[in-house]
Each structure stands twice: as structure tokens, then as C-alpha cells.
Short mmCIF file of C-alpha atoms and ligand atoms in Angstrom, two decimals:
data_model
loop_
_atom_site.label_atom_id
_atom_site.label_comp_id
_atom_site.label_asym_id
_atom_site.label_seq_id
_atom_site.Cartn_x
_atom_site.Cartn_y
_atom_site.Cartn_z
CA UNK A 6 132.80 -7.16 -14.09
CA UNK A 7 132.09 -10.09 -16.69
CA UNK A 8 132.30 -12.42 -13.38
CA UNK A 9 130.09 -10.29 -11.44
CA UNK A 10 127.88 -11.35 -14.47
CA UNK A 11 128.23 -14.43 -15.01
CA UNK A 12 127.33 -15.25 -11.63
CA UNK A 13 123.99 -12.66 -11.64
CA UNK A 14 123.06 -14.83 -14.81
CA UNK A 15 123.70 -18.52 -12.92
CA UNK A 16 122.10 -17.40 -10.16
CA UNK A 17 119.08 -16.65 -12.06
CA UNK A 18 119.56 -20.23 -14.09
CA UNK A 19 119.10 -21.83 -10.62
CA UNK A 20 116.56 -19.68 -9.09
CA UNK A 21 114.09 -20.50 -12.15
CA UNK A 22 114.87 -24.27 -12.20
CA UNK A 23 114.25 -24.65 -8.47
CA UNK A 24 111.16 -22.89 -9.39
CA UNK A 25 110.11 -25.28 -12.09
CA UNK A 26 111.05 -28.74 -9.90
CA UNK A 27 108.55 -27.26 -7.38
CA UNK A 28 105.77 -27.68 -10.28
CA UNK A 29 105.43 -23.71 -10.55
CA UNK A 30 103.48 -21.22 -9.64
CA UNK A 31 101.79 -22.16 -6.74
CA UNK A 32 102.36 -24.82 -3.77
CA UNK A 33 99.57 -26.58 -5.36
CA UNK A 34 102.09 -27.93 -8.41
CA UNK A 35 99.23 -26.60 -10.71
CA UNK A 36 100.23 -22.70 -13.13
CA UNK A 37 98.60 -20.84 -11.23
CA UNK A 38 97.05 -20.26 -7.88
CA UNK A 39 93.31 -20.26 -8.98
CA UNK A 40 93.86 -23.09 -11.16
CA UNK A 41 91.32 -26.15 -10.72
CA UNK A 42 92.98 -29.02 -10.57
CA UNK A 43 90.89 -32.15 -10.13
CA UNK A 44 92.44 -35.74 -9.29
CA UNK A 45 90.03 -38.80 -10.19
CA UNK A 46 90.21 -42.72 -9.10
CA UNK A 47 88.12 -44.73 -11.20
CA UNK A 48 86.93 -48.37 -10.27
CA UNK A 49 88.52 -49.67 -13.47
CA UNK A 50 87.24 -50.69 -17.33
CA UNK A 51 85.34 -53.92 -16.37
CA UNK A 52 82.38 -53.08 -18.65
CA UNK A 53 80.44 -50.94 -21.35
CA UNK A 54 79.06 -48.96 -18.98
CA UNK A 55 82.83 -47.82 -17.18
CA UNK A 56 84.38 -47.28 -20.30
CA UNK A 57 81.21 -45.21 -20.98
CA UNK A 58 81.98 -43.17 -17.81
CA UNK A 59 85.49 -42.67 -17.93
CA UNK A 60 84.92 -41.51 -21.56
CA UNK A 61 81.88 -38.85 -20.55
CA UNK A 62 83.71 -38.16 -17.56
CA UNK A 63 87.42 -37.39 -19.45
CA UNK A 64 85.43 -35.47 -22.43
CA UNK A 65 83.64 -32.94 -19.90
CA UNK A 66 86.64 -31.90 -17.87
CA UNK A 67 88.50 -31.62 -21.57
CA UNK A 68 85.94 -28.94 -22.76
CA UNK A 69 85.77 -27.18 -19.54
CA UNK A 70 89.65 -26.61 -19.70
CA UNK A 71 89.92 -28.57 -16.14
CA UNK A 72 93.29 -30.48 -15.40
CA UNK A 73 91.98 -33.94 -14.78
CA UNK A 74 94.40 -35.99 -13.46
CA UNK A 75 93.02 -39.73 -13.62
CA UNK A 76 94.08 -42.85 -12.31
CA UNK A 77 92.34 -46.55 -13.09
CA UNK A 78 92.24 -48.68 -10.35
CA UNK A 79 91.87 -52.32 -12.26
CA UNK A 80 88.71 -53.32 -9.67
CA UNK A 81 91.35 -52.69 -6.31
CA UNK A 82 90.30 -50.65 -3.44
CA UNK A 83 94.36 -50.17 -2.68
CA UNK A 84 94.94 -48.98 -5.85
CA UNK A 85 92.20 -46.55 -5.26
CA UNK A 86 93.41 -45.79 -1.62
CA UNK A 87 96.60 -45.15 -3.18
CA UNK A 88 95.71 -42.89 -5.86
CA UNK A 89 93.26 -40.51 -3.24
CA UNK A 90 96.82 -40.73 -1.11
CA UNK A 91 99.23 -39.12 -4.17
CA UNK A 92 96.10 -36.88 -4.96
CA UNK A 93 96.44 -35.52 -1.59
CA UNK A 94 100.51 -35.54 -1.71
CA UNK A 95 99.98 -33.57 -4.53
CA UNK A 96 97.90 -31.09 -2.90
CA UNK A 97 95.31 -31.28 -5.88
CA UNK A 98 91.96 -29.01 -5.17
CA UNK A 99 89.40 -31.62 -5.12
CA UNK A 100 89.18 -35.47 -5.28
CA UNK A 101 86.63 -37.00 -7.13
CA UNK A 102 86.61 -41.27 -7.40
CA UNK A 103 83.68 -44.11 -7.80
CA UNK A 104 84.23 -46.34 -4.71
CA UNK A 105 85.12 -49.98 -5.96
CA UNK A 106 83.29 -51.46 -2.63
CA UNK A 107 81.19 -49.44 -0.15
CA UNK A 108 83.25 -50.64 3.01
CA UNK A 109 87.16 -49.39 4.30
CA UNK A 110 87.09 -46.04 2.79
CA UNK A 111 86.79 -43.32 6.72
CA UNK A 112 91.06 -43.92 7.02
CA UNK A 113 92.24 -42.61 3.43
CA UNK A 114 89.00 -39.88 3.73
CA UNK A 115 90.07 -38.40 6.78
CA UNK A 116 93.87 -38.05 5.59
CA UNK A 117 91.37 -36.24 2.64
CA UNK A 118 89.97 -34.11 5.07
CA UNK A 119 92.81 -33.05 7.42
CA UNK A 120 94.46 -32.03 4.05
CA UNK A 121 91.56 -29.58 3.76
CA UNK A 122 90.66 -31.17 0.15
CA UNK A 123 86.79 -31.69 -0.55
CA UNK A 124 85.99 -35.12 -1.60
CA UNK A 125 83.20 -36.25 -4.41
CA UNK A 126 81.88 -39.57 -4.61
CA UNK A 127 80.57 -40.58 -8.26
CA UNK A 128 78.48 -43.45 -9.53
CA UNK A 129 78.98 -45.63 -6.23
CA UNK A 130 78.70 -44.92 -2.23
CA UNK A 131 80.78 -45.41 0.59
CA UNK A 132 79.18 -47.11 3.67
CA UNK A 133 80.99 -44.82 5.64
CA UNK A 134 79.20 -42.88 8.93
CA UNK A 135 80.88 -39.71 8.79
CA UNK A 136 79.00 -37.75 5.98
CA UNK A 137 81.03 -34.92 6.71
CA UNK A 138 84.25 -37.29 4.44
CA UNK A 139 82.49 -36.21 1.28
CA UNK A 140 81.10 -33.14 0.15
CA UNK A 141 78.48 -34.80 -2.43
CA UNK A 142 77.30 -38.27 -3.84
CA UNK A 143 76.61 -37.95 -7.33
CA UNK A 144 74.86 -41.23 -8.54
CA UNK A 145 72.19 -43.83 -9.55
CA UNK A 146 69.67 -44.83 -6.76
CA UNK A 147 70.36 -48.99 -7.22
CA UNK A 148 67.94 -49.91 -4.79
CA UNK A 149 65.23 -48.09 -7.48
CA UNK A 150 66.71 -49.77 -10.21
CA UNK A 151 66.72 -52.83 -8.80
CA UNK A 152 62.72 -52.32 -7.67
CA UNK A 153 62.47 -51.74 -11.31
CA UNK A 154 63.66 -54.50 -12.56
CA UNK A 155 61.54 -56.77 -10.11
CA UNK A 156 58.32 -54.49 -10.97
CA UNK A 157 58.80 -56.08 -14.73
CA UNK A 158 59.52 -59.58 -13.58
CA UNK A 159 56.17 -59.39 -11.33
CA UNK A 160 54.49 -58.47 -14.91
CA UNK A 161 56.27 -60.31 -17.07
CA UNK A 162 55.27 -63.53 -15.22
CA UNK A 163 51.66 -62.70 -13.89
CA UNK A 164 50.34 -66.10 -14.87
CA UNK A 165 52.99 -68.08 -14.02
CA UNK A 166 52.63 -70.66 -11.06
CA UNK A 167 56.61 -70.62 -9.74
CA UNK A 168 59.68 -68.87 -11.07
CA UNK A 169 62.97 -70.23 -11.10
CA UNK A 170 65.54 -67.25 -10.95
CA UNK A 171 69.14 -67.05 -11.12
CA UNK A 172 71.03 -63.71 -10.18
CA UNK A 173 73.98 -62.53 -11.60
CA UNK A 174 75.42 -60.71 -8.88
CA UNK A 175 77.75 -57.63 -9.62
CA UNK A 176 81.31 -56.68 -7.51
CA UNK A 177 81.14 -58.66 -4.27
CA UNK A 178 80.43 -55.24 -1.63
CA UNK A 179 80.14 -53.12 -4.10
CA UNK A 180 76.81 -50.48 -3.73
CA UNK A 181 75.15 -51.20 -7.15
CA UNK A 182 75.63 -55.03 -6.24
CA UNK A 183 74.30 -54.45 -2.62
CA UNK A 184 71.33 -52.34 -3.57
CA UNK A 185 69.65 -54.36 -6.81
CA UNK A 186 70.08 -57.09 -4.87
CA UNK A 187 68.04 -55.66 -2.15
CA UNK A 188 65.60 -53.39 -4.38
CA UNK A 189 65.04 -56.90 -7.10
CA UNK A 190 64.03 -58.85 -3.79
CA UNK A 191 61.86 -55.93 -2.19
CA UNK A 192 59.92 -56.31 -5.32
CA UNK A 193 58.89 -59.99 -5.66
CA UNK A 194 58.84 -60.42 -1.64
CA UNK A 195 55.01 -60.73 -1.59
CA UNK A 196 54.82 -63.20 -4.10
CA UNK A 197 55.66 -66.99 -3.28
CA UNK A 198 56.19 -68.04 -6.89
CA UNK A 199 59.58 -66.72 -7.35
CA UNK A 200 62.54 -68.75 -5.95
CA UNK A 201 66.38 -67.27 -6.64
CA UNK A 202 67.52 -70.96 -6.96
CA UNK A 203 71.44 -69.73 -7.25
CA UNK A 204 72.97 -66.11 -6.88
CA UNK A 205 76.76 -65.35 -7.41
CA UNK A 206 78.88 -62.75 -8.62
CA UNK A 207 80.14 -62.54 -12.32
CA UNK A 208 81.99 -59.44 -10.99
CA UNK A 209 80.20 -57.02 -13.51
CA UNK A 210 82.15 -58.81 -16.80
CA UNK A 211 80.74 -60.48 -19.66
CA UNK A 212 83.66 -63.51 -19.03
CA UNK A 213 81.73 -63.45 -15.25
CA UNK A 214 78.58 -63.81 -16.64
CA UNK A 215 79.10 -66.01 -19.14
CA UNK A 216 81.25 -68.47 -16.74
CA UNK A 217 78.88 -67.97 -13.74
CA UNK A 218 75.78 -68.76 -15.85
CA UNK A 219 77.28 -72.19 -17.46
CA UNK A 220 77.72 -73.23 -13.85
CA UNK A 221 73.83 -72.27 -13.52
CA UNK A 222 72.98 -73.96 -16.18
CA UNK A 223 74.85 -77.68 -15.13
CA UNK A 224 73.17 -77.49 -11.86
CA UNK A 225 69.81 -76.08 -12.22
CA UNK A 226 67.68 -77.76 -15.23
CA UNK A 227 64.86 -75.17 -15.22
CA UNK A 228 65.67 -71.92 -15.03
CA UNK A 229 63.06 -69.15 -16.20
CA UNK A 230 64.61 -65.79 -15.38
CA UNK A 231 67.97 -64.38 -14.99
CA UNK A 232 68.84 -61.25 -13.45
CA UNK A 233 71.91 -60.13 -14.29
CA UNK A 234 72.87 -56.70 -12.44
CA UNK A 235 74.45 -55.42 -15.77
CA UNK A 236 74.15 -55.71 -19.31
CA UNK A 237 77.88 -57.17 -19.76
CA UNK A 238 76.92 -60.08 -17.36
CA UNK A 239 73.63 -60.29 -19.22
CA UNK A 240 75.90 -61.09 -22.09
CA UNK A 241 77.84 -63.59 -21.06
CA UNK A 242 74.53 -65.48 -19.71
CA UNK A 243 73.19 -65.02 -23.72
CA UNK A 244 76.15 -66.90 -24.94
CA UNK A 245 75.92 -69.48 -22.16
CA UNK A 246 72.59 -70.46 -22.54
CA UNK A 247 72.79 -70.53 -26.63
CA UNK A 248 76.04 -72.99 -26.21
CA UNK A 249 73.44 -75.05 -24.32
CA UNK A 250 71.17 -75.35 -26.83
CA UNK A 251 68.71 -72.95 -25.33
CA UNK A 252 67.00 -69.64 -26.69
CA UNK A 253 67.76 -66.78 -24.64
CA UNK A 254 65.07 -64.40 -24.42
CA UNK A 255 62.76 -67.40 -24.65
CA UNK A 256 63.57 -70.18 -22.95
CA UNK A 257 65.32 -67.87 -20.27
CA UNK A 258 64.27 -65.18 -19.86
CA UNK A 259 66.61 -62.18 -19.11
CA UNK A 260 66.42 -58.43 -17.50
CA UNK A 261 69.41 -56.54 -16.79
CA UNK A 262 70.83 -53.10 -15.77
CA UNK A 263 72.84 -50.36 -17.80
CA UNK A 264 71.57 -49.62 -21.12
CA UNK A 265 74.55 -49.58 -22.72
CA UNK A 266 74.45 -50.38 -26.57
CA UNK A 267 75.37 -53.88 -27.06
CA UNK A 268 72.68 -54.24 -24.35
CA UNK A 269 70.10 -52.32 -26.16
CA UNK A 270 71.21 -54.42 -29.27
CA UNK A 271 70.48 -57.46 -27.44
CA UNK A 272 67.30 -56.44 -26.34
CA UNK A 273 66.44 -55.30 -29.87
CA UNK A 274 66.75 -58.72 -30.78
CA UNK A 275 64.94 -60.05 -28.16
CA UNK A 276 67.68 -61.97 -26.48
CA UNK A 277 67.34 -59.28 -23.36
CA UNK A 278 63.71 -58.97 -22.54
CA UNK A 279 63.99 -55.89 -20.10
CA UNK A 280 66.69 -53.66 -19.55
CA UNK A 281 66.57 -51.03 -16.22
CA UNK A 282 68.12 -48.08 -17.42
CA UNK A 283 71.53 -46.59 -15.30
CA UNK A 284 73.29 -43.80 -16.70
CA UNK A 285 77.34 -43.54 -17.17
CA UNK A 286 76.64 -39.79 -18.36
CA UNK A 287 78.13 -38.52 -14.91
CA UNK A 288 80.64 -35.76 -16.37
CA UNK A 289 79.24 -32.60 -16.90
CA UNK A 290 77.57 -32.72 -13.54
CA UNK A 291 80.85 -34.01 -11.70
CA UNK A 292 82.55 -30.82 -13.46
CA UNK A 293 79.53 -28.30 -12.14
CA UNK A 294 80.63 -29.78 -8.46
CA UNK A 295 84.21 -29.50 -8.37
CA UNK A 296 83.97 -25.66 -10.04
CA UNK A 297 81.21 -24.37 -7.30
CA UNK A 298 83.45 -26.15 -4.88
CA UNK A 299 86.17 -24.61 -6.11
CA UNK A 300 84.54 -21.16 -5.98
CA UNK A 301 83.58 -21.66 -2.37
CA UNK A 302 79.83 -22.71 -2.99
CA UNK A 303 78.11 -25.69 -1.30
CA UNK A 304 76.40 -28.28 -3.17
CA UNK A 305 73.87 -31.07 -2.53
CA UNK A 306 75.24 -33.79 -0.77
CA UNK A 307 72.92 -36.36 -2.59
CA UNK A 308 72.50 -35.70 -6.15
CA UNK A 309 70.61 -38.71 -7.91
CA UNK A 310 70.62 -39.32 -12.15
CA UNK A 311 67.97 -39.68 -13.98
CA UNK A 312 66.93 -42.83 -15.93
CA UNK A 313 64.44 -44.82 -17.38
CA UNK A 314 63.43 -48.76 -18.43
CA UNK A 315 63.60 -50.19 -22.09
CA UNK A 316 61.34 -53.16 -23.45
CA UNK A 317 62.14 -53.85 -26.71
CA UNK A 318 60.02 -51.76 -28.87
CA UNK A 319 61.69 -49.04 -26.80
CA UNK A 320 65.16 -50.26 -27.49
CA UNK A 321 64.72 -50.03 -31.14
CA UNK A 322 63.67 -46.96 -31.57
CA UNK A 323 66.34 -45.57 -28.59
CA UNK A 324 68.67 -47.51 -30.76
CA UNK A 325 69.84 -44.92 -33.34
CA UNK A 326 70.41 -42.33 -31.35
CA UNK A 327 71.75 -43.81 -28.26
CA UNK A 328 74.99 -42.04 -27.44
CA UNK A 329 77.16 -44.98 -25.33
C1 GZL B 28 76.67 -48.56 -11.74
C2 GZL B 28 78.10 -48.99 -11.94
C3 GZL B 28 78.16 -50.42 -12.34
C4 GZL B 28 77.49 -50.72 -13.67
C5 GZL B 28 78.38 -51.79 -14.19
O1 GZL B 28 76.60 -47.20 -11.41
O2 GZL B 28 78.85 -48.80 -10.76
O3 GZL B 28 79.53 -50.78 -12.48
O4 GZL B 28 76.15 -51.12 -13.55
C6 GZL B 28 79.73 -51.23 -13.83
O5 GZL B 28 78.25 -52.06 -15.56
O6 GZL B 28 80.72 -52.16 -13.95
#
């Protein structure tokens, strides 16, 4: 009898151990079958603004009670590719990532697809032709921003006979670099006085600025304007053109995009002069999509943030309260 027993009770043993290397419940690996579970690919942490958005991002899938699992790709599309790739090995419910570049993404989507797991693009687009890949976009419109940065510039220098500008360009393919650079030169195309004497990327870091802008600086001895596609790059520039013995804000002038606070703080103090607004603030609305997805609803497939422009007046009193 006691062996009869014993073996009942290792049976058991096994049965539930099996059971718990298979992750559980459910062939999803989450605790049960209705259980969201959510796996994200982020670009990496090369500036305020992405540290923003992971943050926002990580702190609105906390407080719904939605397993996030999140992987940083340090700036790589393979390290992306691969993450959306164990997402899918995992069978998680929905994949949710902020393309590094707009091109090469249709391969890794369709595995996406054929797996039957919806796909959400935040913050940056793919380039891809197939808008059946993802289910939604949910983002900034950079050619606006860009627009809006050149709609100051065409202000700001009204009475100026020619404009020397030098662009900070962000992630080489990247959407937000692709589309300010477009919307910035859709602004000032009608008018002859502005030349973009040099253009190169500073990769969206304040080192890239910073380094880009010194090489700027030895080559071209009258700049006016930079436009730097993000605050961190906006920066670097600052601390560029003070080593050189310039004032930045006044000698150069300078308008970037983000809004994030050492930004604002800049522009505050006059060293930024115009800063397009472009917000990080993407998780609450990313966790909306992936629970009506979830629950079998449909949702837009372009969903567009909303954002504004600072000068500095508006900077200081935004300052206070500004939450990134
Ligand atoms: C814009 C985002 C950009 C920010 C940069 O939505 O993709 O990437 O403007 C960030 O600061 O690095």
C-alpha cells in the first residue's frame, strides 16, 4: 500500500513541475488564459526624451496591472528584430516597439502576423507598404513639427538678408529625422535667404551634438541658426559654441525639438530660442490599445499626440510644472 503511495504522490510531484516549466496556466506562458501580456522593444536611452518614454510608458502598464515585458535595443534594429522574434516565441498577446529606422521591418512583421499577434507601432513609423503588419501607429506627426520649427525661423529672421543654417540631424533613417528634415525645409522653401550650409547627424545625443557642431563651427565662420532635431543635440551645440567663445542664443541662434526639461531650462535662459514641442507621454494611450485589442476591439490605425511650441516666456512659466 505505502508504495502504491508513494508513487500516487511522485507522480503528482512531476505532473505539477512539468506544469510549471511550461510557464503555467496557459500555452501563452502568462497565469492565466485571459491574461494580457504585452512585450515592448524600445529604440534605446539615447536622450531625455527616451528615458522620458520608457519611464511614462513602464509607469502606465505598472498601474494598469499589465505584464510588460521590455527589452532596450541600444539604437540596433537587430536587437529590436530580435526582441519582436522572442516576443513571438513566447507567444505574448500583443507587441508593441518604437522602430529605431523606418526601413527593413515587413520580414520580422509578417513572422508577427502569421503568429496571429497584433503589432503597435509607438513614437516612430515603419516605411513599410503592408499596413495590414500593424494594427495602429501611435505618434508625433514630425513633418508638423518640423513645419513648426521653420514657421519660427521664417519669423524670427523677417529682416534678415541671408541665413546661414546648420542642421543637426537626428538617427540616420530614422522617421523623426526623415520628417523635420522634410517639414523644416517645406517651411523656408519660398524664401532665398536661408542656406543649410552643413547638415549631419549627431544621432539624437548631446555627445552628437556637441561633436557635430564643433566640426560646424571650424568650417563654417558665420553661422546664424542651428536646428537641432532634439533638445539633447541642441545641447551639445550650446556647449560647443560657448567653448568657442560664442553666445548661444545670441550669436547662434538655436530651435530644437522635444521639450524635455533641461531643454526648457535652456530656453529659459535664453540659450534655446525656440523649442517645437514632441511629447514622450505615450503610455496610457499605448495601454488603452493593447487592452481593446486584447478584448477584440479595433482601434485607429493612425493616432497622432498632441503638442505645442515654447518661446521663452512660455518656458518659464511651463517650467514648474513640467512633468519630464
Ligand atoms: C521622437 C523620438 C525622438 C526624440 C529624440 O518621437 O523618436 O527620439 O525627438 C529621441 O529625443 O531620441
Amino acid at each position: 500500500m505505502k508504495k502504491i503511495l508513494g508513487l500516487a504522490l511522485t507522480g503528482a510531484l512531476l505532473v505539477s513541475m512539468v506544469g510549471c516549466a511550461a510557464g503555467g496556466g496557459d500555452e501563452s506562458g502568462g497565469g492565466g488564459d485571459d491574461e494580457l501580456i504585452v512585450g515592448f522593444s524600445q529604440v534605446g536611452a539615447e536622450s531625455g526624451w527616451r528615458t522620458a518614454n520608457t519611464k511614462d510608458i513602464q509607469g502606465a502598464f505598472e498601474e494598469a496591472g499589465i505584464e510588460l515585458k521590455f527589452s532596450d535595443a541600444q539604437g540596433k534594429q537587430e536587437n529590436q528584430i530580435k526582441a519582436i522574434r522572442s516576443y513571438i516565441q513566447q507567444q505574448v498577446d500583443v507587441i508593441a516597439f518604437s522602430p529605431v529606422v523606418e526601413s527593413g521591418w515587413d520580414t520580422v512583421l509578417n513572422e508577427a502576423k502569421d503568429a496571429g499577434i497584433p503589432v503597435v507601432l509607438t513614437d516612430r513609423a515603419v516605411d513599410s507598404e503592408d499596413d495590414t503588419l500593424y494594427e495602429s501607429f501611435l505618434g508625433s506627426d514630425f513633418i508638423i513639427e518640423g513645419e513648426r520649427a521653420g514657421a519660427w525661423v521664417l519669423e524670427e529672421f523677417a529682416d534678415a538678408d541671408v541665413v546661414n543654417v546648420v542642421e543637426l540631424q537626428g538617427t540616420t533613417g530614422a522617421a523623426p529625422a526623415n520628417d523635420r528634415a522634410q517639414g523644416f525645409r517645406d517651411a523656408i522653401a519660398g524664401e532665398d535667404k536661408f542656406e543649410i550650409i552643413a547638415s549631419q547627424t549627431g544621432d539624437f545625443t548631446r555627445a552628437g551634438g556637441k561633436q557635430v557642431m564643433e566640426a560646424f563651427l571650424k568650417s563654417n565662420p558665420d553661422i546664424d541658426l542651428v536646428y537641432a532635431h532634439n533638445d539633447d543635440m541642441g545641447l551639445g551645440a550650446i556647449e560647443a559654441i560657448e567653448a568657442a567663445g560664442l553666445v548661444p542664443g545670441t550669436d547662434i541662434k538655436i530651435v530644437t525639438v522635444d521639450a524635455v526639461k533641461d531643454g526648457m531650462q535652456a530656453l529659459a535662459d535664453g540659450k534655446i530660442n525656440f523649442i517645437v514641442e514632441c511629447s514622450p507621454l505615450l503610455g496610457a494611450q499605448l495601454v488603452d490599445i493593447v487592452t481593446t485589442l486584447h478584448d477584440g476591439g479595433s482601434v485607429e490605425k493612425r493616432i497622432v499626440t498632441e503638442e505645442t511650441t515654447f518661446t521663452q516666456e512660455q518656458a518659464i512659466e511651463a517650467l514648474p510644472d513640467r512633468q519630464y
